[in-house]
CSV table of N, CA, C and O in Angstrom, one decimal:
chain,number,residue,atom,x,y,z
A,1,MET,N,-12.6,4.7,-9.7
A,1,MET,CA,-12.2,3.7,-10.7
A,1,MET,C,-12.2,2.4,-10.0
A,1,MET,O,-12.0,2.3,-8.8
A,2,THR,N,-12.3,1.3,-10.8
A,2,THR,CA,-12.3,0.0,-10.2
A,2,THR,C,-11.1,-0.8,-10.8
A,2,THR,O,-10.3,-0.3,-11.5
A,3,ALA,N,-11.1,-2.1,-10.4
A,3,ALA,CA,-10.0,-2.9,-10.9
A,3,ALA,C,-10.0,-3.0,-12.4
A,3,ALA,O,-11.1,-2.9,-13.1
A,4,GLN,N,-8.8,-3.0,-13.0
A,4,GLN,CA,-8.6,-3.0,-14.4
A,4,GLN,C,-7.9,-4.3,-14.9
A,4,GLN,O,-7.1,-4.8,-14.1
A,5,LEU,N,-8.2,-4.7,-16.1
A,5,LEU,CA,-7.6,-5.8,-16.6
A,5,LEU,C,-6.1,-5.6,-16.8
A,5,LEU,O,-5.7,-4.6,-17.5
A,6,ALA,N,-5.2,-6.4,-16.1
A,6,ALA,CA,-3.8,-6.2,-16.2
A,6,ALA,C,-3.2,-7.2,-17.2
A,6,ALA,O,-2.3,-6.8,-18.0
A,7,CYS,N,-3.6,-8.4,-17.2
A,7,CYS,CA,-3.1,-9.5,-18.0
A,7,CYS,C,-4.0,-10.7,-17.9
A,7,CYS,O,-5.0,-10.7,-17.1
A,8,MET,N,-3.7,-11.7,-18.6
A,8,MET,CA,-4.4,-13.0,-18.5
A,8,MET,C,-3.5,-13.9,-17.7
A,8,MET,O,-2.3,-13.8,-17.6
A,9,THR,N,-4.2,-14.9,-17.1
A,9,THR,CA,-3.4,-15.8,-16.2
A,9,THR,C,-2.3,-16.6,-16.9
A,9,THR,O,-1.2,-16.8,-16.3
A,10,ASP,N,-2.5,-16.9,-18.1
A,10,ASP,CA,-1.5,-17.6,-18.9
A,10,ASP,C,-0.4,-16.8,-19.4
A,10,ASP,O,0.5,-17.3,-20.1
A,11,ASP,N,-0.4,-15.4,-19.2
A,11,ASP,CA,0.6,-14.5,-19.6
A,11,ASP,C,1.9,-14.7,-18.8
A,11,ASP,O,3.0,-14.3,-19.2
A,12,LEU,N,1.7,-15.2,-17.6
A,12,LEU,CA,2.9,-15.4,-16.6
A,12,LEU,C,2.9,-16.8,-16.1
A,12,LEU,O,1.9,-17.3,-15.6
A,13,GLY,N,4.1,-17.4,-16.1
A,13,GLY,CA,4.4,-18.6,-15.4
A,13,GLY,C,4.8,-18.3,-14.0
A,13,GLY,O,5.0,-17.2,-13.6
A,14,PRO,N,5.0,-19.4,-13.2
A,14,PRO,CA,5.5,-19.2,-11.8
A,14,PRO,C,6.8,-18.5,-11.9
A,14,PRO,O,7.7,-18.8,-12.7
A,15,GLU,N,7.0,-17.6,-10.9
A,15,GLU,CA,8.2,-16.8,-10.8
A,15,GLU,C,8.6,-16.0,-12.0
A,15,GLU,O,9.7,-15.9,-12.4
A,16,GLU,N,7.5,-15.3,-12.6
A,16,GLU,CA,7.7,-14.4,-13.7
A,16,GLU,C,7.0,-13.1,-13.3
A,16,GLU,O,6.1,-13.1,-12.6
A,17,ALA,N,7.5,-12.0,-14.0
A,17,ALA,CA,6.9,-10.7,-13.8
A,17,ALA,C,6.8,-10.0,-15.1
A,17,ALA,O,7.5,-10.3,-16.1
A,18,MET,N,5.8,-9.1,-15.2
A,18,MET,CA,5.7,-8.3,-16.5
A,18,MET,C,5.2,-6.9,-16.1
A,18,MET,O,4.6,-6.7,-15.1
A,19,LEU,N,5.6,-6.0,-17.0
A,19,LEU,CA,5.2,-4.6,-16.8
A,19,LEU,C,3.8,-4.4,-17.5
A,19,LEU,O,3.6,-4.8,-18.6
A,20,VAL,N,2.9,-3.7,-16.8
A,20,VAL,CA,1.6,-3.3,-17.4
A,20,VAL,C,1.4,-1.8,-17.0
A,20,VAL,O,1.9,-1.4,-16.0
A,21,GLU,N,0.8,-1.1,-17.9
A,21,GLU,CA,0.5,0.3,-17.6
A,21,GLU,C,-1.0,0.4,-17.6
A,21,GLU,O,-1.7,0.0,-18.5
A,22,LEU,N,-1.5,0.8,-16.4
A,22,LEU,CA,-2.9,1.0,-16.2
A,22,LEU,C,-3.3,2.5,-16.1
A,22,LEU,O,-2.4,3.3,-15.9
A,23,ASP,N,-4.5,2.8,-16.3
A,23,ASP,CA,-5.0,4.2,-16.3
A,23,ASP,C,-5.2,4.7,-14.8
A,23,ASP,O,-6.0,4.2,-14.1
A,24,GLY,N,-4.4,5.7,-14.5
A,24,GLY,CA,-4.5,6.4,-13.2
A,24,GLY,C,-5.7,7.2,-13.1
A,24,GLY,O,-6.4,7.5,-14.2
A,25,ALA,N,-6.1,7.7,-11.9
A,25,ALA,CA,-7.3,8.5,-11.7
A,25,ALA,C,-7.2,9.8,-12.6
A,25,ALA,O,-8.2,10.3,-13.0
A,26,ASP,N,-6.0,10.3,-12.8
A,26,ASP,CA,-5.9,11.6,-13.5
A,26,ASP,C,-5.7,11.3,-15.0
A,26,ASP,O,-5.4,12.2,-15.8
A,27,GLY,N,-5.8,10.0,-15.4
A,27,GLY,CA,-5.6,9.7,-16.8
A,27,GLY,C,-4.2,9.3,-17.2
A,27,GLY,O,-4.0,8.8,-18.3
A,28,ALA,N,-3.3,9.6,-16.4
A,28,ALA,CA,-1.9,9.3,-16.7
A,28,ALA,C,-1.6,7.8,-16.4
A,28,ALA,O,-2.2,7.2,-15.5
A,29,PRO,N,-0.8,7.2,-17.2
A,29,PRO,CA,-0.5,5.8,-17.1
A,29,PRO,C,0.3,5.5,-15.8
A,29,PRO,O,1.1,6.3,-15.4
A,30,VAL,N,0.0,4.4,-15.1
A,30,VAL,CA,0.7,4.0,-13.9
A,30,VAL,C,1.4,2.7,-14.2
A,30,VAL,O,0.7,1.7,-14.6
A,31,ALA,N,2.7,2.6,-14.0
A,31,ALA,CA,3.5,1.4,-14.3
A,31,ALA,C,3.4,0.5,-13.1
A,31,ALA,O,3.6,0.8,-11.9
A,32,VAL,N,2.9,-0.7,-13.4
A,32,VAL,CA,2.7,-1.8,-12.4
A,32,VAL,C,3.4,-3.0,-12.8
A,32,VAL,O,3.4,-3.4,-13.9
A,33,ALA,N,4.1,-3.6,-11.8
A,33,ALA,CA,4.7,-4.9,-12.0
A,33,ALA,C,3.8,-6.0,-11.5
A,33,ALA,O,3.4,-6.0,-10.4
A,34,VAL,N,3.3,-6.8,-12.5
A,34,VAL,CA,2.4,-7.9,-12.1
A,34,VAL,C,3.3,-9.2,-12.1
A,34,VAL,O,4.1,-9.4,-13.0
A,35,ALA,N,3.3,-9.9,-11.0
A,35,ALA,CA,4.2,-11.0,-10.8
A,35,ALA,C,3.4,-12.2,-10.3
A,35,ALA,O,2.3,-12.1,-9.7
A,36,ARG,N,3.9,-13.4,-10.7
A,36,ARG,CA,3.3,-14.7,-10.2
A,36,ARG,C,4.4,-15.3,-9.4
A,36,ARG,O,5.5,-15.6,-9.8
A,37,ASP,N,4.0,-15.6,-8.1
A,37,ASP,CA,5.0,-16.2,-7.2
A,37,ASP,C,5.2,-17.7,-7.5
A,37,ASP,O,4.6,-18.3,-8.4
A,38,ALA,N,6.1,-18.3,-6.7
A,38,ALA,CA,6.4,-19.7,-6.9
A,38,ALA,C,5.2,-20.6,-6.7
A,38,ALA,O,5.1,-21.7,-7.3
A,39,ASP,N,4.2,-20.2,-5.9
A,39,ASP,CA,3.0,-21.0,-5.6
A,39,ASP,C,1.9,-20.7,-6.7
A,39,ASP,O,0.8,-21.3,-6.6
A,40,GLY,N,2.2,-19.8,-7.6
A,40,GLY,CA,1.2,-19.5,-8.7
A,40,GLY,C,0.3,-18.4,-8.3
A,40,GLY,O,-0.6,-18.0,-9.1
A,41,ASN,N,0.5,-17.7,-7.2
A,41,ASN,CA,-0.4,-16.6,-6.8
A,41,ASN,C,0.1,-15.3,-7.5
A,41,ASN,O,1.3,-15.1,-7.7
A,42,PHE,N,-0.9,-14.4,-7.9
A,42,PHE,CA,-0.6,-13.2,-8.6
A,42,PHE,C,-0.5,-12.0,-7.6
A,42,PHE,O,-1.2,-12.0,-6.6
A,43,HIS,N,0.5,-11.1,-7.9
A,43,HIS,CA,0.7,-9.9,-7.0
A,43,HIS,C,0.9,-8.7,-8.0
A,43,HIS,O,1.3,-8.9,-9.1
A,44,ALA,N,0.7,-7.5,-7.4
A,44,ALA,CA,0.9,-6.3,-8.2
A,44,ALA,C,1.5,-5.3,-7.3
A,44,ALA,O,1.1,-5.0,-6.2
A,45,VAL,N,2.7,-4.7,-7.7
A,45,VAL,CA,3.4,-3.7,-7.0
A,45,VAL,C,3.8,-2.6,-8.0
A,45,VAL,O,3.8,-2.8,-9.2
A,46,SER,N,4.1,-1.5,-7.4
A,46,SER,CA,4.6,-0.4,-8.3
A,46,SER,C,5.8,-1.0,-9.0
A,46,SER,O,6.7,-1.7,-8.5
A,47,ASP,N,5.9,-0.6,-10.3
A,47,ASP,CA,7.0,-1.1,-11.1
A,47,ASP,C,8.3,-0.4,-10.8
A,47,ASP,O,9.4,-0.8,-11.3
A,48,ILE,N,8.3,0.7,-10.1
A,48,ILE,CA,9.5,1.5,-9.8
A,48,ILE,C,10.1,1.2,-8.5
A,48,ILE,O,9.5,1.3,-7.4
A,49,CYS,N,11.4,0.7,-8.5
A,49,CYS,CA,12.1,0.4,-7.3
A,49,CYS,C,12.2,1.7,-6.5
A,49,CYS,O,12.5,2.8,-7.0
A,50,SER,N,12.0,1.6,-5.2
A,50,SER,CA,12.1,2.7,-4.3
A,50,SER,C,13.5,3.2,-4.0
A,50,SER,O,13.7,4.3,-3.5
A,51,HIS,N,14.5,2.4,-4.4
A,51,HIS,CA,15.9,2.8,-4.3
A,51,HIS,C,16.5,3.3,-5.5
A,51,HIS,O,17.0,4.4,-5.6
A,52,GLY,N,16.4,2.6,-6.6
A,52,GLY,CA,17.1,2.9,-7.8
A,52,GLY,C,16.2,3.5,-9.0
A,52,GLY,O,16.8,3.8,-10.0
A,53,ALA,N,14.9,3.6,-8.8
A,53,ALA,CA,14.0,4.1,-9.8
A,53,ALA,C,14.1,3.4,-11.1
A,53,ALA,O,14.2,4.0,-12.2
A,54,VAL,N,14.2,2.1,-11.1
A,54,VAL,CA,14.3,1.3,-12.3
A,54,VAL,C,13.1,0.3,-12.2
A,54,VAL,O,12.5,0.1,-11.2
A,55,SER,N,12.9,-0.4,-13.3
A,55,SER,CA,11.7,-1.3,-13.5
A,55,SER,C,11.9,-2.6,-12.7
A,55,SER,O,12.9,-3.4,-12.9
A,56,LEU,N,11.0,-2.9,-11.7
A,56,LEU,CA,11.1,-4.1,-11.0
A,56,LEU,C,10.6,-5.3,-11.8
A,56,LEU,O,11.1,-6.4,-11.6
A,57,SER,N,9.8,-5.1,-12.8
A,57,SER,CA,9.3,-6.2,-13.7
A,57,SER,C,10.4,-6.8,-14.5
A,57,SER,O,10.3,-7.9,-15.0
A,58,GLU,N,11.6,-6.1,-14.6
A,58,GLU,CA,12.7,-6.6,-15.3
A,58,GLU,C,13.6,-7.5,-14.4
A,58,GLU,O,14.6,-8.0,-14.9
A,59,GLY,N,13.3,-7.5,-13.1
A,59,GLY,CA,14.1,-8.3,-12.1
A,59,GLY,C,13.6,-9.7,-12.0
A,59,GLY,O,12.6,-10.1,-12.7
A,60,GLU,N,14.3,-10.5,-11.2
A,60,GLU,CA,14.0,-11.9,-11.0
A,60,GLU,C,12.9,-12.0,-9.9
A,60,GLU,O,13.0,-11.3,-8.9
A,61,VAL,N,12.0,-12.9,-10.1
A,61,VAL,CA,11.1,-13.3,-9.1
A,61,VAL,C,11.5,-14.6,-8.5
A,61,VAL,O,11.7,-15.6,-9.2
A,62,GLU,N,11.6,-14.7,-7.2
A,62,GLU,CA,12.0,-15.9,-6.5
A,62,GLU,C,11.1,-16.1,-5.3
A,62,GLU,O,11.2,-15.2,-4.4
A,63,GLY,N,10.4,-17.1,-5.3
A,63,GLY,CA,9.4,-17.3,-4.2
A,63,GLY,C,8.4,-16.2,-4.2
A,63,GLY,O,7.7,-16.0,-5.2
A,64,CYS,N,8.3,-15.4,-3.1
A,64,CYS,CA,7.4,-14.2,-3.1
A,64,CYS,C,8.2,-13.0,-3.1
A,64,CYS,O,7.7,-11.9,-2.6
A,65,LEU,N,9.4,-13.0,-3.6
A,65,LEU,CA,10.2,-11.8,-3.7
A,65,LEU,C,10.5,-11.4,-5.1
A,65,LEU,O,10.6,-12.3,-6.0
A,66,VAL,N,10.6,-10.1,-5.4
A,66,VAL,CA,11.1,-9.6,-6.7
A,66,VAL,C,12.4,-8.8,-6.4
A,66,VAL,O,12.5,-8.1,-5.4
A,67,GLU,N,13.4,-9.1,-7.2
A,67,GLU,CA,14.7,-8.4,-7.0
A,67,GLU,C,14.9,-7.4,-8.1
A,67,GLU,O,14.7,-7.6,-9.3
A,68,CYS,N,15.3,-6.2,-7.6
A,68,CYS,CA,15.7,-5.1,-8.5
A,68,CYS,C,17.0,-5.5,-9.2
A,68,CYS,O,18.0,-5.8,-8.6
A,69,TRP,N,17.0,-5.5,-10.5
A,69,TRP,CA,18.2,-5.9,-11.3
A,69,TRP,C,19.4,-4.9,-11.2
A,69,TRP,O,20.5,-5.3,-11.4
A,70,LEU,N,19.1,-3.7,-10.8
A,70,LEU,CA,20.2,-2.7,-10.8
A,70,LEU,C,21.1,-2.9,-9.5
A,70,LEU,O,22.4,-3.0,-9.7
A,71,HIS,N,20.6,-2.9,-8.3
A,71,HIS,CA,21.4,-2.9,-7.1
A,71,HIS,C,21.1,-4.1,-6.2
A,71,HIS,O,21.7,-4.2,-5.2
A,72,GLY,N,20.2,-5.0,-6.6
A,72,GLY,CA,19.9,-6.2,-5.8
A,72,GLY,C,18.9,-6.1,-4.7
A,72,GLY,O,18.8,-7.0,-3.9
A,73,SER,N,18.3,-4.9,-4.6
A,73,SER,CA,17.2,-4.8,-3.5
A,73,SER,C,16.2,-5.9,-3.8
A,73,SER,O,15.8,-6.1,-5.0
A,74,GLN,N,15.6,-6.4,-2.7
A,74,GLN,CA,14.5,-7.4,-2.9
A,74,GLN,C,13.3,-6.9,-2.1
A,74,GLN,O,13.5,-6.3,-1.0
A,75,PHE,N,12.1,-7.1,-2.7
A,75,PHE,CA,10.9,-6.7,-2.1
A,75,PHE,C,9.9,-7.8,-2.0
A,75,PHE,O,9.8,-8.7,-2.9
A,76,ASP,N,9.2,-7.9,-0.8
A,76,ASP,CA,8.2,-8.9,-0.6
A,76,ASP,C,7.0,-8.5,-1.5
A,76,ASP,O,6.5,-7.4,-1.3
A,77,LEU,N,6.6,-9.4,-2.4
A,77,LEU,CA,5.4,-9.1,-3.3
A,77,LEU,C,4.1,-8.9,-2.5
A,77,LEU,O,3.2,-8.3,-3.0
A,78,ARG,N,4.0,-9.5,-1.3
A,78,ARG,CA,2.8,-9.4,-0.5
A,78,ARG,C,2.6,-8.1,0.2
A,78,ARG,O,1.5,-7.6,0.4
A,79,THR,N,3.8,-7.6,0.6
A,79,THR,CA,3.7,-6.4,1.5
A,79,THR,C,4.4,-5.1,0.9
A,79,THR,O,4.2,-4.0,1.4
A,80,GLY,N,5.2,-5.4,-0.1
A,80,GLY,CA,6.0,-4.3,-0.6
A,80,GLY,C,7.3,-3.9,0.2
A,80,GLY,O,8.1,-3.1,-0.2
A,81,GLN,N,7.4,-4.5,1.3
A,81,GLN,CA,8.6,-4.2,2.2
A,81,GLN,C,9.9,-4.7,1.6
A,81,GLN,O,9.9,-5.8,1.0
A,82,PRO,N,10.9,-3.9,1.7
A,82,PRO,CA,12.2,-4.3,1.3
A,82,PRO,C,12.8,-5.4,2.3
A,82,PRO,O,12.6,-5.2,3.5
A,83,VAL,N,13.4,-6.4,1.7
A,83,VAL,CA,14.0,-7.4,2.6
A,83,VAL,C,15.5,-7.6,2.3
A,83,VAL,O,16.1,-8.4,3.0
A,84,GLN,N,16.0,-6.8,1.4
A,84,GLN,CA,17.4,-6.8,1.1
A,84,GLN,C,17.8,-5.4,0.7
A,84,GLN,O,17.2,-4.7,-0.1
A,85,LEU,N,18.9,-4.9,1.3
A,85,LEU,CA,19.4,-3.6,1.0
A,85,LEU,C,19.9,-3.6,-0.4
A,85,LEU,O,20.2,-4.6,-1.0
A,86,PRO,N,20.0,-2.4,-1.0
A,86,PRO,CA,20.1,-1.1,-0.4
A,86,PRO,C,18.7,-0.4,-0.2
A,86,PRO,O,18.7,0.6,0.5
A,87,ALA,N,17.6,-0.9,-0.7
A,87,ALA,CA,16.3,-0.3,-0.5
A,87,ALA,C,15.9,-0.3,0.9
A,87,ALA,O,16.1,-1.4,1.6
A,88,VAL,N,15.3,0.8,1.4
A,88,VAL,CA,14.8,0.8,2.8
A,88,VAL,C,13.4,1.2,2.8
A,88,VAL,O,12.7,1.1,3.9
A,89,ARG,N,12.8,1.8,1.7
A,89,ARG,CA,11.5,2.2,1.6
A,89,ARG,C,10.6,1.1,0.9
A,89,ARG,O,11.1,0.6,-0.2
A,90,PRO,N,9.4,0.8,1.3
A,90,PRO,CA,8.6,-0.1,0.6
A,90,PRO,C,8.1,0.4,-0.7
A,90,PRO,O,8.1,1.7,-1.0
A,91,VAL,N,7.6,-0.4,-1.6
A,91,VAL,CA,6.9,0.0,-2.8
A,91,VAL,C,5.4,-0.3,-2.6
A,91,VAL,O,5.0,-1.2,-1.9
A,92,PRO,N,4.6,0.5,-3.3
A,92,PRO,CA,3.1,0.3,-3.1
A,92,PRO,C,2.7,-1.1,-3.7
A,92,PRO,O,3.3,-1.6,-4.7
A,93,VAL,N,1.8,-1.6,-3.0
A,93,VAL,CA,1.2,-2.9,-3.4
A,93,VAL,C,-0.3,-2.7,-3.7
A,93,VAL,O,-1.0,-2.0,-3.0
A,94,TYR,N,-0.8,-3.3,-4.8
A,94,TYR,CA,-2.1,-3.1,-5.2
A,94,TYR,C,-2.9,-4.4,-5.1
A,94,TYR,O,-2.4,-5.5,-5.4
A,95,PRO,N,-4.2,-4.3,-4.8
A,95,PRO,CA,-5.0,-5.5,-4.7
A,95,PRO,C,-5.2,-6.2,-6.1
A,95,PRO,O,-5.3,-5.5,-7.1
A,96,VAL,N,-5.1,-7.5,-6.1
A,96,VAL,CA,-5.3,-8.3,-7.3
A,96,VAL,C,-6.5,-9.2,-7.1
A,96,VAL,O,-6.6,-9.8,-6.1
A,97,THR,N,-7.3,-9.3,-8.2
A,97,THR,CA,-8.4,-10.3,-8.2
A,97,THR,C,-8.2,-11.1,-9.5
A,97,THR,O,-7.9,-10.6,-10.5
A,98,VAL,N,-8.3,-12.4,-9.3
A,98,VAL,CA,-8.3,-13.3,-10.5
A,98,VAL,C,-9.7,-13.7,-10.8
A,98,VAL,O,-10.4,-14.3,-9.9
A,99,ASP,N,-10.2,-13.4,-11.9
A,99,ASP,CA,-11.6,-13.7,-12.3
A,99,ASP,C,-11.5,-14.6,-13.6
A,99,ASP,O,-11.3,-14.1,-14.7
A,100,GLY,N,-11.6,-15.9,-13.4
A,100,GLY,CA,-11.5,-16.8,-14.5
A,100,GLY,C,-10.0,-16.8,-14.9
A,100,GLY,O,-9.1,-17.1,-14.2
A,101,ASP,N,-9.8,-16.3,-16.2
A,101,ASP,CA,-8.5,-16.2,-16.7
A,101,ASP,C,-8.0,-14.8,-16.8
A,101,ASP,O,-6.9,-14.5,-17.3
A,102,LYS,N,-8.7,-13.9,-16.1
A,102,LYS,CA,-8.3,-12.5,-16.1
A,102,LYS,C,-7.7,-12.1,-14.8
A,102,LYS,O,-8.2,-12.5,-13.7
A,103,VAL,N,-6.6,-11.3,-14.9
A,103,VAL,CA,-5.9,-10.8,-13.7
A,103,VAL,C,-6.3,-9.3,-13.6
A,103,VAL,O,-5.9,-8.6,-14.5
A,104,LEU,N,-7.0,-8.9,-12.6
A,104,LEU,CA,-7.5,-7.6,-12.4
A,104,LEU,C,-6.7,-6.9,-11.3
A,104,LEU,O,-6.5,-7.5,-10.2
A,105,VAL,N,-6.3,-5.6,-11.5
A,105,VAL,CA,-5.6,-4.9,-10.5
A,105,VAL,C,-6.3,-3.6,-10.2
A,105,VAL,O,-6.7,-2.9,-11.2
A,106,ASP,N,-6.4,-3.2,-9.0
A,106,ASP,CA,-7.0,-1.9,-8.6
A,106,ASP,C,-5.9,-1.0,-8.1
A,106,ASP,O,-5.5,-1.1,-7.0
A,107,ILE,N,-5.5,0.0,-9.0
A,107,ILE,CA,-4.4,0.9,-8.6
A,107,ILE,C,-4.9,2.1,-7.8
A,107,ILE,O,-4.1,2.9,-7.3
A,108,ASP,N,-6.2,2.2,-7.6
A,108,ASP,CA,-6.8,3.3,-6.7
A,108,ASP,C,-6.7,2.9,-5.3
A,108,ASP,O,-7.0,3.8,-4.4
A,109,VAL,N,-6.4,1.7,-4.9
A,109,VAL,CA,-6.3,1.3,-3.6
A,109,VAL,C,-4.9,0.7,-3.4
A,109,VAL,O,-4.4,-0.1,-4.2
A,110,THR,N,-4.2,1.1,-2.3
A,110,THR,CA,-3.0,0.4,-2.0
A,110,THR,C,-3.2,-0.4,-0.7
A,110,THR,O,-3.9,-0.1,0.2
A,111,VAL,N,-2.5,-1.6,-0.7
A,111,VAL,CA,-2.6,-2.5,0.5
A,111,VAL,C,-1.8,-1.8,1.6
A,111,VAL,O,-0.6,-1.4,1.4
A,112,PRO,N,-2.3,-1.8,2.8
A,112,PRO,CA,-1.6,-1.2,3.9
A,112,PRO,C,-0.3,-2.0,4.1
A,112,PRO,O,-0.2,-3.2,4.1
A,113,VAL,N,0.8,-1.2,4.4
A,113,VAL,CA,2.1,-1.8,4.7
A,113,VAL,C,2.1,-2.4,6.1
A,113,VAL,O,1.7,-1.7,7.0
A,114,SER,N,2.5,-3.6,6.2
A,114,SER,CA,2.5,-4.3,7.6
A,114,SER,C,3.9,-4.3,8.1
A,114,SER,O,4.9,-4.0,7.5
């Protein structure tokens, strides 16, 4: 599978996130949080917090971080690494391509954790 249309660029302002469901390889939907950082760059991470199993797209985006609304864990949108406890495990990060006004996400590839 290749990159899929996740949203349009004007669907998100700076420091906003939204939930999108994309088609997984097995046909099951995959929940992805698409976020736009403070600089206007788009990112895609798993929508499920690695600590509390709740939706990250419902949390606050600040700079390049998304905060889980339940327990306050923060994740770097570029790497998926937790930068604020209680989370200690990263969330998957997916490659994003902006093609004109389309935001494309490839959920078949995860960005290596650094």
